[in-house]
XYZ file of C-alpha atoms in Angstrom:
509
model
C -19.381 12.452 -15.948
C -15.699 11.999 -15.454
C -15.137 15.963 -15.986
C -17.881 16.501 -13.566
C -15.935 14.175 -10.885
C -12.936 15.837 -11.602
C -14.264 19.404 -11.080
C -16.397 18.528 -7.696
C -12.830 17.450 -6.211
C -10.605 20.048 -6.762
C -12.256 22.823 -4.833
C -11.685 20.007 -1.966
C -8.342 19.956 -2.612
C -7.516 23.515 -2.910
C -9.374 24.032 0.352
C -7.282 21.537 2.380
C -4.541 22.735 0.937
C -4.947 26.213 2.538
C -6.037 24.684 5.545
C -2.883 22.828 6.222
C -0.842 25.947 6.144
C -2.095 27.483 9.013
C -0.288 25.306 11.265
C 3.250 26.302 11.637
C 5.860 24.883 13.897
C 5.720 21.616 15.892
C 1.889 21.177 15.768
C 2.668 20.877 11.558
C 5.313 18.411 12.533
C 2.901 16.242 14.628
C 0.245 16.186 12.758
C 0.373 13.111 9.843
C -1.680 14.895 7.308
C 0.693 17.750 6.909
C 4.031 16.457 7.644
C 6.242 15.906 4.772
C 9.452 14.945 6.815
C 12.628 15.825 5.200
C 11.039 16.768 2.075
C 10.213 20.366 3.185
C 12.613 22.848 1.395
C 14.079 25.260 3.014
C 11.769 28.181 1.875
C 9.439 25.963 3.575
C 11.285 25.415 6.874
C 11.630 29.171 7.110
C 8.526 30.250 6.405
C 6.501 27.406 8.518
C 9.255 27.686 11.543
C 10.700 24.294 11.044
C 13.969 24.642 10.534
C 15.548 24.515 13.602
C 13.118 21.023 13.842
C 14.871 19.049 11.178
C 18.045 17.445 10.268
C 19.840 19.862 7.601
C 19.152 17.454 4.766
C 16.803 18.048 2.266
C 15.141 14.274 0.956
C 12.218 14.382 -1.319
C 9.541 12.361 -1.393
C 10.682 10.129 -3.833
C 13.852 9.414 -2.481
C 11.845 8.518 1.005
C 9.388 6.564 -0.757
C 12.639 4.350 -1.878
C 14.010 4.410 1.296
C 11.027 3.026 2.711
C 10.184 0.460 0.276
C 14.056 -0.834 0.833
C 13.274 -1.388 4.446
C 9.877 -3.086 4.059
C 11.659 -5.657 1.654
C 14.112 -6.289 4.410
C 11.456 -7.746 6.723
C 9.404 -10.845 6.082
C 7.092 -10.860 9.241
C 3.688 -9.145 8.062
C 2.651 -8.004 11.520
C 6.048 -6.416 11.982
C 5.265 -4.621 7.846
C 1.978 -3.362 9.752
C 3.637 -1.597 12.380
C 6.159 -0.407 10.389
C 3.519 1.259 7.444
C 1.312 2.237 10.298
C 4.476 4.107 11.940
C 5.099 5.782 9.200
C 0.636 7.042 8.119
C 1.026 8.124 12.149
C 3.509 10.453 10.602
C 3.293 10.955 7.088
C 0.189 10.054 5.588
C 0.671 11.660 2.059
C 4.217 9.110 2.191
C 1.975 6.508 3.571
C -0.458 6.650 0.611
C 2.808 7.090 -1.997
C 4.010 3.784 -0.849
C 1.052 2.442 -0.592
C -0.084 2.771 -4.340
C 3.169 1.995 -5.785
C 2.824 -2.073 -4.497
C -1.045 -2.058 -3.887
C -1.385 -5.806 -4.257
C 1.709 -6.771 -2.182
C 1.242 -3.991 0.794
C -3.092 -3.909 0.507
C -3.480 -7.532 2.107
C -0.787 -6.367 5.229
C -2.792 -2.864 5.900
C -6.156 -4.828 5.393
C -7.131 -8.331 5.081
C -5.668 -10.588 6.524
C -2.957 -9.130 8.422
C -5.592 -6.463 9.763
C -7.464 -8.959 11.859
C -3.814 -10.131 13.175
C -3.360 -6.901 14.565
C -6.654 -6.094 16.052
C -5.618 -9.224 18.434
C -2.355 -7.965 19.094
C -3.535 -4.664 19.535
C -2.235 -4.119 23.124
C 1.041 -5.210 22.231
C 1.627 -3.006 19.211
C 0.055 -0.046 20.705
C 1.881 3.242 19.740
C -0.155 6.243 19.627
C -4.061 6.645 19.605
C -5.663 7.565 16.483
C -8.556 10.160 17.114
C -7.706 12.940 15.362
C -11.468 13.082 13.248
C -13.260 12.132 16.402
C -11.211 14.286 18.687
C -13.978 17.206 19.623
C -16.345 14.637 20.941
C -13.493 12.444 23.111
C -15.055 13.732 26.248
C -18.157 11.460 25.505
C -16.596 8.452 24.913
C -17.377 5.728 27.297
C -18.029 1.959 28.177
C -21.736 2.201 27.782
C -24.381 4.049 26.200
C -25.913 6.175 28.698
C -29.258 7.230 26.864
C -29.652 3.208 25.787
C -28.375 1.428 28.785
C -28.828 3.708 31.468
C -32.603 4.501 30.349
C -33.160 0.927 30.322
C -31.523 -0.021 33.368
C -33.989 3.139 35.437
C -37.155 1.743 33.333
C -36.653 -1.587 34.544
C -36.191 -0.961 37.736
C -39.113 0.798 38.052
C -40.881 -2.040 36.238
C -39.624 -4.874 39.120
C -40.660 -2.360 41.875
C -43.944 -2.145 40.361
C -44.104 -5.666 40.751
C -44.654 -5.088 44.532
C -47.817 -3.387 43.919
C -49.266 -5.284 41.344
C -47.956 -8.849 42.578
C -47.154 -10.437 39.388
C -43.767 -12.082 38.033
C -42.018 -10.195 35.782
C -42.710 -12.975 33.316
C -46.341 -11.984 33.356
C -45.724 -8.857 32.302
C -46.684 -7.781 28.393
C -45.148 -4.341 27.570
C -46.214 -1.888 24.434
C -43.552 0.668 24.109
C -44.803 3.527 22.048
C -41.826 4.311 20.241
C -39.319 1.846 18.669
C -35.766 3.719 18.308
C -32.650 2.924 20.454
C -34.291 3.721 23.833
C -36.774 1.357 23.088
C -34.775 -1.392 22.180
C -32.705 -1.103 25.165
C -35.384 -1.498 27.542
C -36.865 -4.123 25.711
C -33.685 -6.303 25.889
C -33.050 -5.441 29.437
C -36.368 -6.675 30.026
C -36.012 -9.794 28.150
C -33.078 -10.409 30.094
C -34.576 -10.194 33.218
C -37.502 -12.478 31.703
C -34.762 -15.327 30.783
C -33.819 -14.921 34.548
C -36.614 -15.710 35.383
C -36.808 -19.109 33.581
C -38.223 -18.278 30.528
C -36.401 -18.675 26.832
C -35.650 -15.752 24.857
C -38.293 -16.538 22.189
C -41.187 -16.252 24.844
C -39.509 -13.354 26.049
C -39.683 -11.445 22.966
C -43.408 -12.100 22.418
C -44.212 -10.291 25.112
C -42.673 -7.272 23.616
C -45.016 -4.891 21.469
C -43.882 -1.866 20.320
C -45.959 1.246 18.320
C -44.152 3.567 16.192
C -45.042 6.585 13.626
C -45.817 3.874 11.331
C -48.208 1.751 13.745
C -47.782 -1.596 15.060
C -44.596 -3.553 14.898
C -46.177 -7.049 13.919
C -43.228 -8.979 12.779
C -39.985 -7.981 14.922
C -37.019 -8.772 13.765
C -33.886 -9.968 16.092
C -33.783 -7.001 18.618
C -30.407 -5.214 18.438
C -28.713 -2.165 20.231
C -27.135 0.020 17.042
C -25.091 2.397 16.884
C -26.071 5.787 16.274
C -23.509 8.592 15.066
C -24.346 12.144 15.803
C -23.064 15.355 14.435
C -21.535 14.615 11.281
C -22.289 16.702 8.230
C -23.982 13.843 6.185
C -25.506 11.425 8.509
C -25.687 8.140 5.850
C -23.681 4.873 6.768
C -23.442 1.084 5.990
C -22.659 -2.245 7.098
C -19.305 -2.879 4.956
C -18.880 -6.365 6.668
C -22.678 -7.082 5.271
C -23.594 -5.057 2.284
C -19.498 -4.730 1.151
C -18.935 -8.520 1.322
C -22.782 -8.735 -0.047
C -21.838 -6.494 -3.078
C -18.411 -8.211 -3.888
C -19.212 -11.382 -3.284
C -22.372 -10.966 -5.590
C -19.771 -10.179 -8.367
C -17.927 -12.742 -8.072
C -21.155 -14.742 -8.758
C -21.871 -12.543 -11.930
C -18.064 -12.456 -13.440
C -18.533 -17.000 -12.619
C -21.454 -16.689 -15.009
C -19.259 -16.038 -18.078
C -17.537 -19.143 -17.777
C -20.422 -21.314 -16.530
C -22.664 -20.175 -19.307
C -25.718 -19.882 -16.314
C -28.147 -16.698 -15.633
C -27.963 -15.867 -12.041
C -31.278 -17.521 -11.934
C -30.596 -20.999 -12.562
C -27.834 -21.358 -9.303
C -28.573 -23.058 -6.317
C -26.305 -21.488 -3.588
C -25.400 -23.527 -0.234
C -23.991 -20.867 2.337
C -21.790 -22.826 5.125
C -22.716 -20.481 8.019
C -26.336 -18.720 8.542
C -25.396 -15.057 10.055
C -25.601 -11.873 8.800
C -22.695 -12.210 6.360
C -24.726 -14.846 4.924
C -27.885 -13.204 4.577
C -26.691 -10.315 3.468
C -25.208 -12.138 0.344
C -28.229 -13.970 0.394
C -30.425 -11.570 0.453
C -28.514 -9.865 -2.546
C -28.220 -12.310 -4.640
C -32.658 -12.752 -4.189
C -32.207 -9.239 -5.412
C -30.275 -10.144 -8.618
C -32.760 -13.159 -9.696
C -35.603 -10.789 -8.702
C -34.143 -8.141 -11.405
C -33.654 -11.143 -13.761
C -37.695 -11.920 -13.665
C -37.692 -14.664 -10.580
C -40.261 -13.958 -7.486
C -38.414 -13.557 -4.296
C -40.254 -16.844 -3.080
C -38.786 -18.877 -6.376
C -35.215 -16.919 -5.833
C -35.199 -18.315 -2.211
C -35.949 -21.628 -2.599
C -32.567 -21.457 -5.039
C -30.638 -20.621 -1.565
C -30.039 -23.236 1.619
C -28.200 -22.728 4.518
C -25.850 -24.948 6.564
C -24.944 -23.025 10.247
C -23.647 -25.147 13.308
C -26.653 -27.193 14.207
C -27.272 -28.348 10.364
C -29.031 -27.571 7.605
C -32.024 -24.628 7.936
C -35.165 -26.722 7.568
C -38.397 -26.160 8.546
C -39.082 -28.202 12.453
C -35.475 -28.308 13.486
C -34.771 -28.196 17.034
C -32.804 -25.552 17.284
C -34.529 -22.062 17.223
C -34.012 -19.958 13.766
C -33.562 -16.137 13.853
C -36.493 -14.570 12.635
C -33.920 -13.360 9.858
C -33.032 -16.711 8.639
C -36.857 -17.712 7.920
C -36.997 -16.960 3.855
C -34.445 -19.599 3.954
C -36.278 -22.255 5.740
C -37.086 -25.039 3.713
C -38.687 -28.442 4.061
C -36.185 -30.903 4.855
C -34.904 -32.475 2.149
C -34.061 -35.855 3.495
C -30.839 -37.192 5.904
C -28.445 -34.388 6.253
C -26.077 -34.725 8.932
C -22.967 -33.276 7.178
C -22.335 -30.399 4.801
C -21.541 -33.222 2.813
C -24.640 -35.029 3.098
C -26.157 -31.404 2.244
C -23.792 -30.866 -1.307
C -24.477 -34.224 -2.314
C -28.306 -33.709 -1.409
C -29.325 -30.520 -2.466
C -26.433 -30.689 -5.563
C -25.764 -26.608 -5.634
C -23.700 -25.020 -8.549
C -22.421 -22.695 -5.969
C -21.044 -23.296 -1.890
C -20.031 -19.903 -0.430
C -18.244 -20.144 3.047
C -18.694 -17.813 5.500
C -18.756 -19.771 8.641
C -14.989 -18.345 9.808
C -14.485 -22.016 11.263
C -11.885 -22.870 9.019
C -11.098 -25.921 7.039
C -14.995 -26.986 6.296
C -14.521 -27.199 2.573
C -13.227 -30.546 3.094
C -11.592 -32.709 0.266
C -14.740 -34.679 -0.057
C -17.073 -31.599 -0.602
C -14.896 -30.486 -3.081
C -14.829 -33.594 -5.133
C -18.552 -33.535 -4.714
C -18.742 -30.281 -6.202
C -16.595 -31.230 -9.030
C -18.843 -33.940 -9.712
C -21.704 -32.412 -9.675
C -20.766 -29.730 -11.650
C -18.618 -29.054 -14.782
C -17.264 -25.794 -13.310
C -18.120 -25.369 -9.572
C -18.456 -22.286 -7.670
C -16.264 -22.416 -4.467
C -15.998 -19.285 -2.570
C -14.329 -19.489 0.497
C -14.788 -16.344 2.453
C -13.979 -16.143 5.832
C -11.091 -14.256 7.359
C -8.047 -14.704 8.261
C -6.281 -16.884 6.335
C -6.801 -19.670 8.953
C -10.454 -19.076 9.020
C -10.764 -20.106 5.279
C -13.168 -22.890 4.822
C -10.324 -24.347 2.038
C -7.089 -23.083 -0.260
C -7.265 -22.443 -3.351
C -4.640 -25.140 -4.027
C -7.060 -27.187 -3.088
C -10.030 -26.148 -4.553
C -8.335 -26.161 -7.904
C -6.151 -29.305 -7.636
C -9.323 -31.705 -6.748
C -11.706 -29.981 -9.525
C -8.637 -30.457 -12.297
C -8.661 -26.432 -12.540
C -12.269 -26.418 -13.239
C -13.414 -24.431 -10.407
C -14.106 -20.833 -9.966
C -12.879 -19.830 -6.940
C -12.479 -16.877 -4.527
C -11.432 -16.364 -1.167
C -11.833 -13.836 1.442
C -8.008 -13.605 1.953
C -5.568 -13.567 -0.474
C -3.739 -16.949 -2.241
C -0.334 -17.029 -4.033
C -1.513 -18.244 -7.240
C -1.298 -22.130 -8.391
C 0.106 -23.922 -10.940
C -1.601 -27.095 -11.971
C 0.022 -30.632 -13.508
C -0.997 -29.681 -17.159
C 1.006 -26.253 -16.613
C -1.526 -24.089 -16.276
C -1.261 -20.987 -13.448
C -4.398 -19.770 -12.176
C -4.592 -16.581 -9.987
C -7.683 -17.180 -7.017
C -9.743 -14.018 -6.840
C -9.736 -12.498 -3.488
C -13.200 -10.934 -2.403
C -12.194 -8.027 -1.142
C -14.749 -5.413 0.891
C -12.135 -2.643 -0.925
C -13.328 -3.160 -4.491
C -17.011 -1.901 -3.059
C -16.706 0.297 0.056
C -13.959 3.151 -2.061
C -16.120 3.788 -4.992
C -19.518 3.196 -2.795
C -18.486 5.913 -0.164
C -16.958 8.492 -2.998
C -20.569 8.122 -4.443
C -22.756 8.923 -1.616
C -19.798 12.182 -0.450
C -20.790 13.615 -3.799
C -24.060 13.079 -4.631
C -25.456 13.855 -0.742
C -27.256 10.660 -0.187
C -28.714 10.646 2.962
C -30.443 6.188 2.523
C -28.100 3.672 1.119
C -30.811 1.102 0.032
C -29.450 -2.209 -0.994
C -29.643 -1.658 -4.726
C -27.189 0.380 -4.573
C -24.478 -2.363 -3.575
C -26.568 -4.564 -6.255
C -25.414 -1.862 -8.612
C -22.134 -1.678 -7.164
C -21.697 -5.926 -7.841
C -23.062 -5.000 -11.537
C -20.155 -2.851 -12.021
C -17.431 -4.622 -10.298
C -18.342 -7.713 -12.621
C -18.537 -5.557 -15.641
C -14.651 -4.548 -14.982
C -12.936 -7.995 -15.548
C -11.197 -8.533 -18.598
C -11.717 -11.543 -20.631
C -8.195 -12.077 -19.934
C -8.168 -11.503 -16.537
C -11.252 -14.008 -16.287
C -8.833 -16.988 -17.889
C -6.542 -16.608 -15.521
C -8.864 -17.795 -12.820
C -9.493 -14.099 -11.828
C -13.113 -13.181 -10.642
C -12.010 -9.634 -10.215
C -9.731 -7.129 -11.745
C -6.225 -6.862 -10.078
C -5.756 -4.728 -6.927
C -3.011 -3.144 -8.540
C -6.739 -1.112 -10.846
C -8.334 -0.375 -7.223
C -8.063 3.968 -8.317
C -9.730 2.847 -11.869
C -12.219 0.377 -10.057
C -13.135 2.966 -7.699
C -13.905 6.049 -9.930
C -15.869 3.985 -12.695
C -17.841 2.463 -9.179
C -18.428 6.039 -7.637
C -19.626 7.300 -11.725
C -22.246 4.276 -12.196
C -23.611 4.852 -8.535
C -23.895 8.263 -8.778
C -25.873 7.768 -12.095
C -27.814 4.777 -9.991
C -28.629 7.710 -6.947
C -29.874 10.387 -9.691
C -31.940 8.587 -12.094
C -33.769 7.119 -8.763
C -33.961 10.652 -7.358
C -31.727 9.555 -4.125
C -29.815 12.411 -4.875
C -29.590 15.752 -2.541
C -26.625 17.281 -4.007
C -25.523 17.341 -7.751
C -22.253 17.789 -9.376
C -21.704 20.652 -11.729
C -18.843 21.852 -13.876
């Protein structure tokens, strides 16, 4: 299988190749992807018409790649290293990606989590060039709404409210069956329900008097209504949620690599998420998956899981309204829980994962709690940035005496403890899934990405931590592996997609 990888991306290569030579001149200069800077000899410069363009000296990429590591050790601000590695992939991308892979683990946490999310809010102040260059045919379209979504549903409700001067009724006393339940129809439906609310009513009542009829018949259970986006025109029209089924997938190994130490099938974990939302479910929803393929039920694999959001614990009767999403996790209330404390020291769980993104919520208390409840607790603390993280992973080892298995969504220096030990926190990072995942479904054609694919993705992720690696505290193999990771990922999904038949295109040699 690794020959056949090898030989499906070389044509690739040799292809781009050729294609980057047809640009001579300034447009080779400007454009990142075939701009080598100084490091074009001067056959080069003569024969591409660049040599008037440069400074006489030749540098090669080495020697840049030097120069440019130099200057990054020179600054200590990580927003400042983002603009300065993002200056230089605006330029020179193959230089970019040099650098990049030579200090993965110190540079991978500035270009992605956390110092990704830093940028994103200091986007207008950073702002040096736009970055459109694979979207650029279709720039023309780009706009503040969706036309075919919003527009449609702002004309069909319009007509709706003037057809409520014929027929004299509120628009509250309207019941609508849409035949048809893509995009369009969604739109109008949650324009309508908007104008319902309006009106007085709640959202839930508003909904019910939504039906909608597709090519597979009646909708009878609708879930949460939801505009998504819809990408046209692009050779292989398959995509995924990485902020669900990534963080799903990884954080689903970290569960399985926690299992060597506790001794535990997946089966026998209870699992208390702090926050309810997708990122939640989604790991939820994988990890039913897992104790489903270990012989469970999916009604005895979600009793194992309880969520904690905002308002409390998810129990059956609560005041507060529950998405229709959340209900598998509805339980009877187990007694007086006021506090994610009162729910740890309730509902005892071998496992709290944290992905509320309302930072410090892992208090000391809860972590004692899960120390004493357990002989080696499962604290994952997940939510981004830094600041966001429901605890450190100073403290989660420090109050559980080193016994914990930990992981966090952003990365933590690693600790040393009072009996000398130094334990490296596992970070639970979307990139040890997404890589490997997306290099999968390019060369096998997939056109669904079901979620067993990201269960088989957490399988293999798991299966690539050393017993080494796992006494240091790791739950996942070292960034610094992310190529290896990625190409034995991309080989077990591909051999997932064909023994299922998910496969449209195969690899040959």
């Amino acid at each position: 299988m690794l020959s056949r990888l090898s030989m499906s991306v070389r044509p690739c290569v040799s292809v781009c190749r050729w294609v980057h030579t047809k640009e001579k001149g300034k447009p080779l200069m400007l454009n990142p992807r075939t701009n080598k800077g100084m490091a074009f000899t001067l056959k080069e410069r003569q024969i591409l018409g660049i040599h008037g363009l440069l400074p006489p000296k030749i540098e090669t990429q080495d020697t840049q790649a030097m120069r440019f590591q130099k200057n990054l050790k020179k600054m200590s601000d990580p927003l400042q290293k983002y603009i300065y590695l993002m200056g230089i992939q605006e330029r020179n991308e193959r230089l970019f990606y040099r650098v990049l892979m030579e200090d993965i683990e110190a540079l991978m946490p500035i270009v992605y989590t956390p110092t990704v999310g830093l940028a994103c809010t200091q986007y207008g102040h950073i702002f040096r060039r736009p970055n459109y260059r694979f979207l650029k045919k279709y720039r023309e379209k780009y706009c503040t709404f969706n036309d075919d979504i919003q527009g449609t549903a702002s004309v069909a409700l319009a007509g709706l409210l003037s057809a409520q001067r014929v027929v004299g009724k509120s628009i509250t006393e309207h019941k609508v069956l849409f035949l048809g339940a893509g995009e369009a129809a969604l739109g109008i439906a949650n324009l309508i329900v908007m104008a319902m609310m309006e009106s007085g009513m709640s959202q839930a009542e508003a909904r019910k008097k939504i039906w909608m009829f597709d090519k597979y018949g009646l909708l009878v259970k609708v879930s949460k209504m939801k505009i998504h986006i819809q990408i046209y025109k692009v050779s292989n029209p398959c995509t995924f949620n990485d902020d669900i089924q990534g963080t799903a997938s990884v954080a689903l190994a970290g569960l399985l690599s926690a299992q060597r130490v506790v001794g535990k099938s997946i089966t026998e974990h209870k699992v208390l998420f702090l926050g309810a939302g997708e990122a939640a479910l989604g790991i939820a929803n994988l990890i039913v998956m897992a104790m489903m393929e270990s012989g469970m039920s999916q009604a005895e694999a979600r009793k194992k899981i309880w969520m904690f959001d905002k308002y409390g614990l998810l129990v059956k009767g609560r005041a507060y309204e529950t998405d229709s999403n959340q209900e598998g996790f509805v339980h009877p209330d187990p007694g007086d829980v006021k506090s994610f404390l009162d729910a740890v020291n309730v509902i005892k769980p071998t496992a709290i994962i944290g992905v509320s993104g309302a930072g410090r919520l892992f208090t000391h208390d809860v972590i004692r709690a899960m120390g004493s409840l357990n002989e080696h607790p499962i604290i994952f603390a997940l939510s981004n940035p830094t600041a966001k993280a429901e605890c450190t992973a100073e403290d989660a080892y420090s109050l559980t005496q080193g016994r914990c298995l930990f992981a966090s969504g952003s990365p933590f220096a690693p600790v040393s403890l009072e009996d000398g030990r130094i334990l490296t926190p596992g970070q639970g990072n979307n990139a040890y899934i997404f890589p490997g995942v997306a290099l999968a479904v390019i060369l096998s054609g997939v056109r669904h990405i079901s979620d067993t694919v990201f269960l088989e993705a957490a399988k293999t992720l798991a299966d690539q931590l050393t017993d080494e690696e796992l006494s240091q505290g790791r739950l996942y193999p070292p960034l610094s592996n992310i190529r290896e990771v990625s190409l034995q990922m991309a080989i077990k999904v591909m051999q997932y997609v064909y023994s299922k038949g998910m496969a449209e295109q195969h690899v040959t040699t």
